[in-house]
Amino acid sequence: MIDAETTLPTADQFDVYTGNANPELARNICRYLGIDLGRMEVFEFANENIFVRIIDNAREKDVFLIQPTSRPVNTSIMELLIMIDAFKRASAGRITAVVPYYGYGRSDKKDQPRVPITARLIADMITTAGANRVLTVDLHQGQIQGFFNIPVDELTAVHLLSGHFLRQMIDNPVVVTDLGFAKRARTFAELLDAPLAIVEKRRIGNQDRAEVLNVIGDVKGKRAIIVDDEIDTAGTLIQIVNALQREGVTDMYACATHAVLSDPAVERINASMLKEVVVTDSIPIPPEKRGGKIKVVSLAPLIAEAILRIHKGQSVGALFTSEVQFTQEMLLWDMEGNGGESGLGAPGGNGPRVSGGNGQSAHAEEADVSGRMTESSGN
């Protein structure tokens, strides 16, 4: 047993840092873990060159860099690569690139003559920069894991999103998805004990839109929950809504892990028959796009638990197998202001208190998963 006041050896500590892509998510991850966010400068000079300076000592530390490659996509990618290089040259013990949203994920194959596989290129760049492993959430296709020659842990938000709809107790639901997300949608449907329907669609050239051809499955008279990995312009989503309406669906909801929400997505959603659209904070959502029909749930507790388990050498996959209930109930963490009152892993609760952030160490007695969830559910 290590006393809470004891300073651990440097190699037993880990730090969490962030670029400019989604600092709010990084702060919430640190709040769950009960640590301070690592200190680092990341900014652009007048000539648009990116500069990174690590303020804390990183030597032999286990370092986690939070940086989704979201808008502005190319700047976010360069920030991530330069941060990785900076920590490599600062002699960090291990560097994990935490990429909640993997940009260029759609460019994962040669579907036309003389086109690149950009998802593979980005994977090569992250590896060459010096990352030792990658932690990500709901890749556009699972094959992207194979583009890396380093370990990749892919989390999924399916359990968090399904937990939200379980609490709503929707009568007579049916889960609707396209073929690309069918495997994870099947898990979603099983968690809700609902049937699964498939939407057949095809993408039209290089235009950012698709054509819905058919709905496969019995949806008439049911309440549909449309599931996908991301919502960009919401064009495909609205086509699915229109197709389901023609098939006699009564109420419609939608959910997705990544809320890209390129214009005019919000306008399309608010003008549609959708009652609610649930997304995560893998990508920062500006205030003007929040509210209305769009509800945001936080990935912070899921990513934080994965970070803790990677650092300790514990199973990450258990979050989606033997500990599914714990993962679903992570929704409780941010029901009252991103965890300020919940206690699920939050400072002052029974969650993990670990070393990190400015070299500070506060390692409390390790509670097991069920113990953490019991306290959380009581709040």
mmCIF file of C-alpha atoms in Angstrom:
data_model
loop_
_atom_site.group_PDB
_atom_site.id
_atom_site.type_symbol
_atom_site.label_atom_id
_atom_site.label_comp_id
_atom_site.label_asym_id
_atom_site.label_seq_id
_atom_site.Cartn_x
_atom_site.Cartn_y
_atom_site.Cartn_z
ATOM 1 C CA MET A 1 0.000 0.000 0.000
ATOM 2 C CA ILE A 2 1.392 3.402 -0.986
ATOM 3 C CA ASP A 3 0.526 6.282 1.292
ATOM 4 C CA ALA A 4 -1.272 9.197 -0.362
ATOM 5 C CA GLU A 5 1.560 11.545 0.597
ATOM 6 C CA THR A 6 4.296 9.346 -0.852
ATOM 7 C CA THR A 7 5.903 10.543 -4.083
ATOM 8 C CA LEU A 8 6.174 7.724 -6.578
ATOM 9 C CA PRO A 9 9.286 7.173 -8.686
ATOM 10 C CA THR A 10 9.168 9.143 -11.925
ATOM 11 C CA ALA A 11 8.706 6.014 -14.052
ATOM 12 C CA ASP A 12 5.505 5.175 -12.112
ATOM 13 C CA GLN A 13 3.892 8.508 -12.904
ATOM 14 C CA PHE A 14 1.935 9.578 -15.939
ATOM 15 C CA ASP A 15 1.004 12.960 -17.310
ATOM 16 C CA VAL A 16 -1.806 14.131 -19.589
ATOM 17 C CA TYR A 17 -1.217 16.965 -22.054
ATOM 18 C CA THR A 18 -3.332 18.569 -24.746
ATOM 19 C CA GLY A 19 -2.959 20.567 -27.925
ATOM 20 C CA ASN A 20 -5.463 23.161 -29.085
ATOM 21 C CA ALA A 21 -7.915 20.764 -30.739
ATOM 22 C CA ASN A 22 -10.068 19.910 -27.690
ATOM 23 C CA PRO A 23 -8.678 21.269 -24.401
ATOM 24 C CA GLU A 24 -12.082 21.041 -22.672
ATOM 25 C CA LEU A 25 -12.145 17.262 -23.135
ATOM 26 C CA ALA A 26 -8.585 17.024 -21.798
ATOM 27 C CA ARG A 27 -9.536 19.037 -18.704
ATOM 28 C CA ASN A 28 -12.515 16.768 -18.073
ATOM 29 C CA ILE A 29 -10.318 13.676 -18.425
ATOM 30 C CA CYS A 30 -7.949 15.110 -15.838
ATOM 31 C CA ARG A 31 -10.876 15.999 -13.572
ATOM 32 C CA TYR A 32 -12.015 12.370 -13.671
ATOM 33 C CA LEU A 33 -8.503 11.134 -12.915
ATOM 34 C CA GLY A 34 -7.972 13.706 -10.155
ATOM 35 C CA ILE A 35 -4.778 15.125 -11.661
ATOM 36 C CA ASP A 36 -3.608 18.437 -13.061
ATOM 37 C CA LEU A 37 -3.334 18.897 -16.804
ATOM 38 C CA GLY A 38 0.316 18.940 -17.860
ATOM 39 C CA ARG A 39 1.812 22.331 -18.697
ATOM 40 C CA MET A 40 2.835 22.962 -22.282
ATOM 41 C CA GLU A 41 2.806 25.797 -24.803
ATOM 42 C CA VAL A 42 1.385 25.124 -28.278
ATOM 43 C CA PHE A 43 0.921 28.109 -30.588
ATOM 44 C CA GLU A 44 1.501 29.463 -34.087
ATOM 45 C CA PHE A 45 3.970 32.152 -35.044
ATOM 46 C CA ALA A 46 2.912 34.929 -37.433
ATOM 47 C CA ASN A 47 4.221 32.816 -40.326
ATOM 48 C CA GLU A 48 1.880 29.934 -39.298
ATOM 49 C CA ASN A 49 4.735 27.739 -38.067
ATOM 50 C CA ILE A 50 3.675 25.748 -34.986
ATOM 51 C CA PHE A 51 5.788 25.931 -31.839
ATOM 52 C CA VAL A 52 5.667 23.517 -28.882
ATOM 53 C CA ARG A 53 7.426 23.885 -25.530
ATOM 54 C CA ILE A 54 6.993 21.414 -22.670
ATOM 55 C CA ILE A 55 7.157 23.193 -19.326
ATOM 56 C CA ASP A 56 7.072 20.143 -17.037
ATOM 57 C CA ASN A 57 9.804 17.529 -16.731
ATOM 58 C CA ALA A 58 8.850 14.612 -19.011
ATOM 59 C CA ARG A 59 11.906 12.370 -18.620
ATOM 60 C CA GLU A 60 10.867 8.703 -18.374
ATOM 61 C CA LYS A 61 7.226 9.692 -17.834
ATOM 62 C CA ASP A 62 4.275 7.806 -19.293
ATOM 63 C CA VAL A 63 2.787 10.598 -21.414
ATOM 64 C CA PHE A 64 -0.725 10.806 -22.923
ATOM 65 C CA LEU A 65 -1.366 13.491 -25.567
ATOM 66 C CA ILE A 66 -5.040 14.401 -26.095
ATOM 67 C CA GLN A 67 -5.518 15.673 -29.661
ATOM 68 C CA PRO A 68 -8.419 14.810 -31.980
ATOM 69 C CA THR A 69 -7.557 15.607 -35.578
ATOM 70 C CA SER A 70 -10.648 17.762 -36.000
ATOM 71 C CA ARG A 71 -11.266 21.208 -37.481
ATOM 72 C CA PRO A 72 -8.893 22.792 -38.431
ATOM 73 C CA VAL A 73 -7.885 19.265 -39.435
ATOM 74 C CA ASN A 74 -4.432 19.865 -40.930
ATOM 75 C CA THR A 75 -3.368 22.195 -38.108
ATOM 76 C CA SER A 76 -4.514 19.652 -35.514
ATOM 77 C CA ILE A 77 -2.497 16.915 -37.223
ATOM 78 C CA MET A 78 0.655 19.034 -37.323
ATOM 79 C CA GLU A 79 0.232 20.013 -33.663
ATOM 80 C CA LEU A 80 -0.020 16.333 -32.728
ATOM 81 C CA LEU A 81 3.067 15.358 -34.718
ATOM 82 C CA ILE A 82 5.152 18.203 -33.302
ATOM 83 C CA MET A 83 4.013 17.433 -29.744
ATOM 84 C CA ILE A 84 5.009 13.788 -30.178
ATOM 85 C CA ASP A 85 8.417 14.835 -31.488
ATOM 86 C CA ALA A 86 8.899 17.255 -28.583
ATOM 87 C CA PHE A 87 8.207 14.548 -26.003
ATOM 88 C CA LYS A 88 10.416 12.050 -27.808
ATOM 89 C CA ARG A 89 13.304 14.538 -27.647
ATOM 90 C CA ALA A 90 12.446 15.235 -23.991
ATOM 91 C CA SER A 91 13.117 11.534 -23.234
ATOM 92 C CA ALA A 92 9.562 10.588 -22.304
ATOM 93 C CA GLY A 93 9.346 6.951 -21.277
ATOM 94 C CA ARG A 94 6.285 6.170 -23.405
ATOM 95 C CA ILE A 95 4.141 8.396 -25.635
ATOM 96 C CA THR A 96 0.499 7.554 -26.265
ATOM 97 C CA ALA A 97 -1.323 9.607 -28.888
ATOM 98 C CA VAL A 98 -4.925 9.889 -27.690
ATOM 99 C CA VAL A 99 -6.868 10.697 -30.866
ATOM 100 C CA PRO A 100 -10.617 10.631 -30.028
ATOM 101 C CA TYR A 101 -11.474 11.559 -33.625
ATOM 102 C CA TYR A 102 -9.255 10.269 -36.432
ATOM 103 C CA GLY A 103 -9.412 12.716 -39.341
ATOM 104 C CA TYR A 104 -9.098 11.419 -42.916
ATOM 105 C CA GLY A 105 -10.649 8.162 -41.686
ATOM 106 C CA ARG A 106 -12.885 7.984 -44.746
ATOM 107 C CA SER A 107 -9.819 7.811 -47.019
ATOM 108 C CA ASP A 108 -9.100 4.231 -45.965
ATOM 109 C CA LYS A 109 -9.009 2.500 -49.367
ATOM 110 C CA LYS A 110 -8.519 3.059 -53.092
ATOM 111 C CA ASP A 111 -12.117 3.260 -54.279
ATOM 112 C CA GLN A 112 -11.149 5.169 -57.449
ATOM 113 C CA PRO A 113 -8.118 5.082 -59.744
ATOM 114 C CA ARG A 114 -5.112 7.201 -58.758
ATOM 115 C CA VAL A 115 -6.286 8.283 -55.304
ATOM 116 C CA PRO A 116 -4.332 8.145 -52.005
ATOM 117 C CA ILE A 117 -5.022 6.140 -48.873
ATOM 118 C CA THR A 118 -4.661 9.137 -46.580
ATOM 119 C CA ALA A 119 -5.688 7.299 -43.407
ATOM 120 C CA ARG A 120 -2.600 5.116 -43.852
ATOM 121 C CA LEU A 121 -0.410 8.172 -44.491
ATOM 122 C CA ILE A 122 -1.545 9.779 -41.222
ATOM 123 C CA ALA A 123 -0.846 6.515 -39.372
ATOM 124 C CA ASP A 124 2.688 6.423 -40.809
ATOM 125 C CA MET A 125 3.280 10.039 -39.786
ATOM 126 C CA ILE A 126 2.162 9.432 -36.186
ATOM 127 C CA THR A 127 4.391 6.358 -35.943
ATOM 128 C CA THR A 128 7.405 8.076 -37.514
ATOM 129 C CA ALA A 129 7.013 11.093 -35.211
ATOM 130 C CA GLY A 130 7.663 8.775 -32.257
ATOM 131 C CA ALA A 131 4.349 7.650 -30.756
ATOM 132 C CA ASN A 132 4.555 4.309 -28.947
ATOM 133 C CA ARG A 133 0.838 3.560 -29.038
ATOM 134 C CA VAL A 134 -2.482 5.090 -30.092
ATOM 135 C CA LEU A 135 -5.766 5.368 -28.205
ATOM 136 C CA THR A 136 -8.784 6.283 -30.330
ATOM 137 C CA VAL A 137 -12.586 6.053 -30.445
ATOM 138 C CA ASP A 138 -14.831 4.544 -33.138
ATOM 139 C CA LEU A 139 -12.665 4.600 -36.239
ATOM 140 C CA HIS A 140 -14.583 4.935 -39.504
ATOM 141 C CA GLN A 141 -13.410 1.401 -40.349
ATOM 142 C CA GLY A 142 -11.671 -1.076 -38.063
ATOM 143 C CA GLN A 143 -9.084 -1.825 -40.762
ATOM 144 C CA ILE A 144 -7.401 1.507 -39.928
ATOM 145 C CA GLN A 145 -5.939 -0.201 -36.838
ATOM 146 C CA GLY A 146 -3.877 -2.314 -39.229
ATOM 147 C CA PHE A 147 -2.333 0.794 -40.790
ATOM 148 C CA PHE A 148 -0.251 1.239 -37.627
ATOM 149 C CA ASN A 149 2.843 -0.765 -36.697
ATOM 150 C CA ILE A 150 2.352 0.185 -33.039
ATOM 151 C CA PRO A 151 -0.380 -0.964 -30.594
ATOM 152 C CA VAL A 152 -3.802 0.648 -31.136
ATOM 153 C CA ASP A 153 -6.597 0.622 -28.556
ATOM 154 C CA GLU A 154 -9.937 1.471 -30.184
ATOM 155 C CA LEU A 155 -12.675 2.411 -27.742
ATOM 156 C CA THR A 156 -16.335 2.660 -28.692
ATOM 157 C CA ALA A 157 -19.025 5.074 -27.513
ATOM 158 C CA VAL A 158 -21.776 2.557 -28.299
ATOM 159 C CA HIS A 159 -22.225 1.639 -24.631
ATOM 160 C CA LEU A 160 -22.422 5.268 -23.491
ATOM 161 C CA LEU A 161 -24.931 6.154 -26.202
ATOM 162 C CA SER A 162 -27.056 3.056 -25.616
ATOM 163 C CA GLY A 163 -27.057 3.855 -21.886
ATOM 164 C CA HIS A 164 -28.637 7.217 -22.665
ATOM 165 C CA PHE A 165 -31.522 5.605 -24.567
ATOM 166 C CA LEU A 166 -31.931 2.848 -21.971
ATOM 167 C CA ARG A 167 -32.693 5.540 -19.404
ATOM 168 C CA GLN A 168 -35.341 7.001 -21.695
ATOM 169 C CA MET A 169 -37.133 3.617 -21.816
ATOM 170 C CA ILE A 170 -38.332 4.069 -25.409
ATOM 171 C CA ASP A 171 -41.187 1.703 -26.258
ATOM 172 C CA ASN A 172 -40.978 -0.585 -29.302
ATOM 173 C CA PRO A 173 -37.535 0.616 -30.525
ATOM 174 C CA VAL A 174 -35.661 -0.467 -33.626
ATOM 175 C CA VAL A 175 -31.983 0.335 -34.225
ATOM 176 C CA VAL A 176 -31.212 1.583 -37.752
ATOM 177 C CA THR A 177 -27.748 1.871 -39.310
ATOM 178 C CA ASP A 178 -25.866 1.444 -42.575
ATOM 179 C CA LEU A 179 -23.652 -1.485 -43.539
ATOM 180 C CA GLY A 180 -20.424 0.253 -42.519
ATOM 181 C CA PHE A 181 -21.475 0.552 -38.871
ATOM 182 C CA ALA A 182 -23.526 -2.653 -38.713
ATOM 183 C CA LYS A 183 -21.258 -4.618 -36.359
ATOM 184 C CA ARG A 184 -21.194 -1.961 -33.640
ATOM 185 C CA ALA A 185 -24.877 -1.168 -34.233
ATOM 186 C CA ARG A 186 -25.665 -4.831 -33.585
ATOM 187 C CA THR A 187 -24.045 -4.455 -30.171
ATOM 188 C CA PHE A 188 -26.102 -1.288 -29.642
ATOM 189 C CA ALA A 189 -29.295 -3.188 -30.526
ATOM 190 C CA GLU A 190 -28.434 -6.054 -28.189
ATOM 191 C CA LEU A 191 -27.876 -3.642 -25.308
ATOM 192 C CA LEU A 192 -31.350 -2.167 -25.931
ATOM 193 C CA ASP A 193 -32.873 -5.608 -26.635
ATOM 194 C CA ALA A 194 -34.161 -4.189 -29.926
ATOM 195 C CA PRO A 195 -34.197 -5.459 -33.529
ATOM 196 C CA LEU A 196 -31.733 -4.132 -36.101
ATOM 197 C CA ALA A 197 -32.616 -2.668 -39.509
ATOM 198 C CA ILE A 198 -30.073 -1.846 -42.223
ATOM 199 C CA VAL A 199 -30.150 1.094 -44.612
ATOM 200 C CA GLU A 200 -28.646 0.422 -48.024
ATOM 201 C CA LYS A 201 -26.964 3.505 -49.460
ATOM 202 C CA ARG A 202 -24.360 4.481 -52.013
ATOM 203 C CA ARG A 203 -22.065 7.484 -52.122
ATOM 204 C CA ILE A 204 -22.213 9.643 -55.232
ATOM 205 C CA GLY A 205 -18.730 10.338 -56.669
ATOM 206 C CA ASN A 206 -16.616 12.694 -54.554
ATOM 207 C CA GLN A 207 -19.607 14.732 -53.495
ATOM 208 C CA ASP A 208 -20.250 14.836 -49.786
ATOM 209 C CA ARG A 209 -23.615 13.106 -50.026
ATOM 210 C CA ALA A 210 -25.087 9.638 -50.383
ATOM 211 C CA GLU A 211 -28.247 8.153 -51.853
ATOM 212 C CA VAL A 212 -30.435 5.920 -49.691
ATOM 213 C CA LEU A 213 -31.663 2.973 -51.773
ATOM 214 C CA ASN A 214 -33.577 0.710 -49.398
ATOM 215 C CA VAL A 215 -34.467 -0.071 -45.777
ATOM 216 C CA ILE A 216 -33.906 -3.732 -44.897
ATOM 217 C CA GLY A 217 -35.926 -4.858 -41.874
ATOM 218 C CA ASP A 218 -39.296 -4.350 -40.204
ATOM 219 C CA VAL A 219 -39.588 -0.767 -38.982
ATOM 220 C CA LYS A 220 -43.285 0.045 -39.497
ATOM 221 C CA GLY A 221 -44.964 1.396 -36.375
ATOM 222 C CA LYS A 222 -41.698 1.395 -34.393
ATOM 223 C CA ARG A 223 -39.568 4.127 -32.832
ATOM 224 C CA ALA A 224 -36.266 4.263 -34.687
ATOM 225 C CA ILE A 225 -32.838 5.049 -33.213
ATOM 226 C CA ILE A 226 -30.403 5.820 -36.045
ATOM 227 C CA VAL A 227 -26.796 4.941 -35.146
ATOM 228 C CA ASP A 228 -23.617 5.974 -36.998
ATOM 229 C CA ASP A 229 -19.982 6.809 -36.306
ATOM 230 C CA GLU A 230 -20.195 10.474 -37.342
ATOM 231 C CA ILE A 231 -22.517 13.237 -38.514
ATOM 232 C CA ASP A 232 -20.923 15.634 -40.991
ATOM 233 C CA THR A 233 -23.377 17.707 -43.049
ATOM 234 C CA ALA A 234 -26.297 15.484 -41.899
ATOM 235 C CA GLY A 235 -27.345 14.987 -45.535
ATOM 236 C CA THR A 236 -27.281 11.184 -45.291
ATOM 237 C CA LEU A 237 -28.969 11.309 -41.882
ATOM 238 C CA ILE A 238 -31.888 13.317 -43.242
ATOM 239 C CA GLN A 239 -32.224 10.948 -46.212
ATOM 240 C CA ILE A 240 -32.470 8.049 -43.749
ATOM 241 C CA VAL A 241 -35.094 9.971 -41.764
ATOM 242 C CA ASN A 242 -37.138 10.523 -44.921
ATOM 243 C CA ALA A 243 -36.831 6.856 -45.903
ATOM 244 C CA LEU A 244 -37.950 5.705 -42.446
ATOM 245 C CA GLN A 245 -40.866 8.109 -42.546
ATOM 246 C CA ARG A 246 -42.007 6.518 -45.805
ATOM 247 C CA GLU A 247 -41.748 3.095 -44.131
ATOM 248 C CA GLY A 248 -44.139 4.136 -41.337
ATOM 249 C CA VAL A 249 -41.772 4.838 -38.405
ATOM 250 C CA THR A 250 -43.549 6.836 -35.679
ATOM 251 C CA ASP A 251 -40.713 8.593 -33.784
ATOM 252 C CA MET A 252 -37.054 8.999 -34.699
ATOM 253 C CA TYR A 253 -33.895 9.596 -32.692
ATOM 254 C CA ALA A 254 -30.258 9.610 -33.810
ATOM 255 C CA CYS A 255 -26.872 9.231 -32.207
ATOM 256 C CA ALA A 256 -23.267 9.313 -33.361
ATOM 257 C CA THR A 257 -19.843 9.324 -31.775
ATOM 258 C CA HIS A 258 -18.318 12.191 -33.738
ATOM 259 C CA ALA A 259 -20.226 15.443 -34.261
ATOM 260 C CA VAL A 260 -18.402 17.063 -37.176
ATOM 261 C CA LEU A 261 -21.543 19.144 -37.871
ATOM 262 C CA SER A 262 -20.343 20.947 -40.980
ATOM 263 C CA ASP A 263 -22.827 23.530 -42.220
ATOM 264 C CA PRO A 264 -25.751 23.157 -42.740
ATOM 265 C CA ALA A 265 -25.976 20.123 -40.402
ATOM 266 C CA VAL A 266 -27.568 21.889 -37.420
ATOM 267 C CA GLU A 267 -30.194 23.589 -39.569
ATOM 268 C CA ARG A 268 -31.062 20.282 -41.234
ATOM 269 C CA ILE A 269 -31.376 18.499 -37.891
ATOM 270 C CA ASN A 270 -33.553 21.182 -36.314
ATOM 271 C CA ALA A 271 -35.858 21.231 -39.355
ATOM 272 C CA SER A 272 -36.211 17.427 -39.444
ATOM 273 C CA MET A 273 -38.613 15.020 -37.715
ATOM 274 C CA LEU A 274 -35.845 13.864 -35.382
ATOM 275 C CA LYS A 275 -36.797 14.254 -31.734
ATOM 276 C CA GLU A 276 -33.224 14.147 -30.412
ATOM 277 C CA VAL A 277 -29.651 13.733 -31.683
ATOM 278 C CA VAL A 278 -27.115 12.477 -29.141
ATOM 279 C CA VAL A 279 -23.387 12.936 -29.815
ATOM 280 C CA THR A 280 -20.171 12.895 -27.804
ATOM 281 C CA ASP A 281 -17.521 15.536 -27.188
ATOM 282 C CA SER A 282 -14.790 13.756 -29.199
ATOM 283 C CA ILE A 283 -14.849 16.948 -31.276
ATOM 284 C CA PRO A 284 -15.421 20.334 -29.609
ATOM 285 C CA ILE A 285 -18.914 21.603 -30.377
ATOM 286 C CA PRO A 286 -19.247 25.409 -30.406
ATOM 287 C CA PRO A 287 -22.025 26.942 -28.270
ATOM 288 C CA GLU A 288 -24.034 28.036 -31.308
ATOM 289 C CA LYS A 289 -24.352 24.388 -32.416
ATOM 290 C CA ARG A 290 -25.365 23.062 -29.001
ATOM 291 C CA GLY A 291 -28.874 22.928 -27.636
ATOM 292 C CA GLY A 292 -32.076 22.425 -29.542
ATOM 293 C CA LYS A 293 -32.287 18.797 -30.579
ATOM 294 C CA ILE A 294 -28.562 18.143 -30.043
ATOM 295 C CA LYS A 295 -27.455 16.608 -26.732
ATOM 296 C CA VAL A 296 -23.791 16.030 -25.871
ATOM 297 C CA VAL A 297 -22.483 13.254 -23.598
ATOM 298 C CA SER A 298 -18.871 13.245 -22.464
ATOM 299 C CA LEU A 299 -16.239 10.676 -23.443
ATOM 300 C CA ALA A 300 -14.019 11.902 -20.605
ATOM 301 C CA PRO A 301 -14.673 9.051 -18.138
ATOM 302 C CA LEU A 302 -14.301 6.386 -20.854
ATOM 303 C CA ILE A 303 -10.999 7.771 -22.133
ATOM 304 C CA ALA A 304 -9.752 8.409 -18.592
ATOM 305 C CA GLU A 305 -10.453 4.804 -17.560
ATOM 306 C CA ALA A 306 -8.614 3.579 -20.662
ATOM 307 C CA ILE A 307 -5.628 5.829 -19.860
ATOM 308 C CA LEU A 308 -5.513 4.512 -16.302
ATOM 309 C CA ARG A 309 -5.674 0.895 -17.447
ATOM 310 C CA ILE A 310 -3.020 1.353 -20.136
ATOM 311 C CA HIS A 311 -0.713 2.914 -17.552
ATOM 312 C CA LYS A 312 -1.302 0.074 -15.075
ATOM 313 C CA GLY A 313 -1.123 -2.678 -17.696
ATOM 314 C CA GLN A 314 -4.760 -3.693 -17.148
ATOM 315 C CA SER A 315 -7.374 -4.801 -19.668
ATOM 316 C CA VAL A 316 -9.021 -2.069 -21.734
ATOM 317 C CA GLY A 317 -11.285 -4.525 -23.559
ATOM 318 C CA ALA A 318 -12.970 -5.436 -20.262
ATOM 319 C CA LEU A 319 -14.773 -2.082 -20.409
ATOM 320 C CA PHE A 320 -16.844 -3.509 -23.283
ATOM 321 C CA THR A 321 -17.186 -7.128 -22.121
ATOM 322 C CA SER A 322 -17.258 -8.003 -18.422
ATOM 323 C CA GLU A 323 -17.728 -4.395 -17.222
ATOM 324 C CA VAL A 324 -20.377 -3.156 -19.656
ATOM 325 C CA GLN A 325 -22.682 -1.889 -16.899
ATOM 326 C CA PHE A 326 -19.870 0.209 -15.455
ATOM 327 C CA THR A 327 -19.200 1.705 -18.889
ATOM 328 C CA GLN A 328 -22.876 2.482 -19.517
ATOM 329 C CA GLU A 329 -23.226 4.183 -16.143
ATOM 330 C CA MET A 330 -20.357 6.548 -16.914
ATOM 331 C CA LEU A 331 -23.193 8.790 -18.107
ATOM 332 C CA LEU A 332 -23.813 9.588 -14.439
ATOM 333 C CA TRP A 333 -20.462 11.319 -14.251
ATOM 334 C CA ASP A 334 -21.439 14.347 -16.312
ATOM 335 C CA MET A 335 -25.145 14.629 -15.556
ATOM 336 C CA GLU A 336 -24.462 17.513 -13.203
ATOM 337 C CA GLY A 337 -21.904 19.727 -14.877
ATOM 338 C CA ASN A 338 -19.287 17.329 -16.277
ATOM 339 C CA GLY A 339 -18.790 15.404 -13.095
ATOM 340 C CA GLY A 340 -18.623 18.184 -10.555
ATOM 341 C CA GLU A 341 -21.169 16.458 -8.305
ATOM 342 C CA SER A 342 -21.087 12.850 -9.371
ATOM 343 C CA GLY A 343 -18.161 11.177 -7.648
ATOM 344 C CA LEU A 344 -17.481 8.643 -10.401
ATOM 345 C CA GLY A 345 -13.734 9.058 -10.560
ATOM 346 C CA ALA A 346 -14.057 12.744 -9.712
ATOM 347 C CA PRO A 347 -11.854 14.410 -7.105
ATOM 348 C CA GLY A 348 -13.403 13.892 -3.718
ATOM 349 C CA GLY A 349 -15.266 10.808 -4.900
ATOM 350 C CA ASN A 350 -14.130 7.205 -4.707
ATOM 351 C CA GLY A 351 -12.509 7.311 -8.129
ATOM 352 C CA PRO A 352 -8.823 6.922 -8.880
ATOM 353 C CA ARG A 353 -6.353 9.489 -7.586
ATOM 354 C CA VAL A 354 -3.141 8.998 -9.523
ATOM 355 C CA SER A 355 0.208 10.578 -10.174
ATOM 356 C CA GLY A 356 0.513 13.157 -12.932
ATOM 357 C CA GLY A 357 0.250 16.802 -13.834
ATOM 358 C CA ASN A 358 3.169 19.054 -12.936
ATOM 359 C CA GLY A 359 4.959 16.185 -11.225
ATOM 360 C CA GLN A 360 2.418 16.025 -8.394
ATOM 361 C CA SER A 361 1.533 12.608 -7.019
ATOM 362 C CA ALA A 362 -1.594 11.658 -5.099
ATOM 363 C CA HIS A 363 -1.973 7.880 -5.231
ATOM 364 C CA ALA A 364 -4.874 6.798 -3.034
ATOM 365 C CA GLU A 365 -5.912 3.255 -2.244
ATOM 366 C CA GLU A 366 -7.079 1.490 -5.409
ATOM 367 C CA ALA A 367 -10.822 0.848 -5.312
ATOM 368 C CA ASP A 368 -12.165 -1.829 -7.625
ATOM 369 C CA VAL A 369 -14.494 -1.009 -10.506
ATOM 370 C CA SER A 370 -17.650 -2.110 -8.746
ATOM 371 C CA GLY A 371 -16.771 -0.007 -5.718
ATOM 372 C CA ARG A 372 -16.388 3.119 -7.853
ATOM 373 C CA MET A 373 -19.687 2.484 -9.590
ATOM 374 C CA THR A 374 -21.553 1.833 -6.348
ATOM 375 C CA GLU A 375 -20.639 5.239 -5.008
ATOM 376 C CA SER A 376 -21.420 6.911 -8.325
ATOM 377 C CA SER A 377 -24.863 5.367 -8.533
ATOM 378 C CA GLY A 378 -25.654 6.597 -5.057
ATOM 379 C CA ASN A 379 -25.098 10.254 -5.968
#
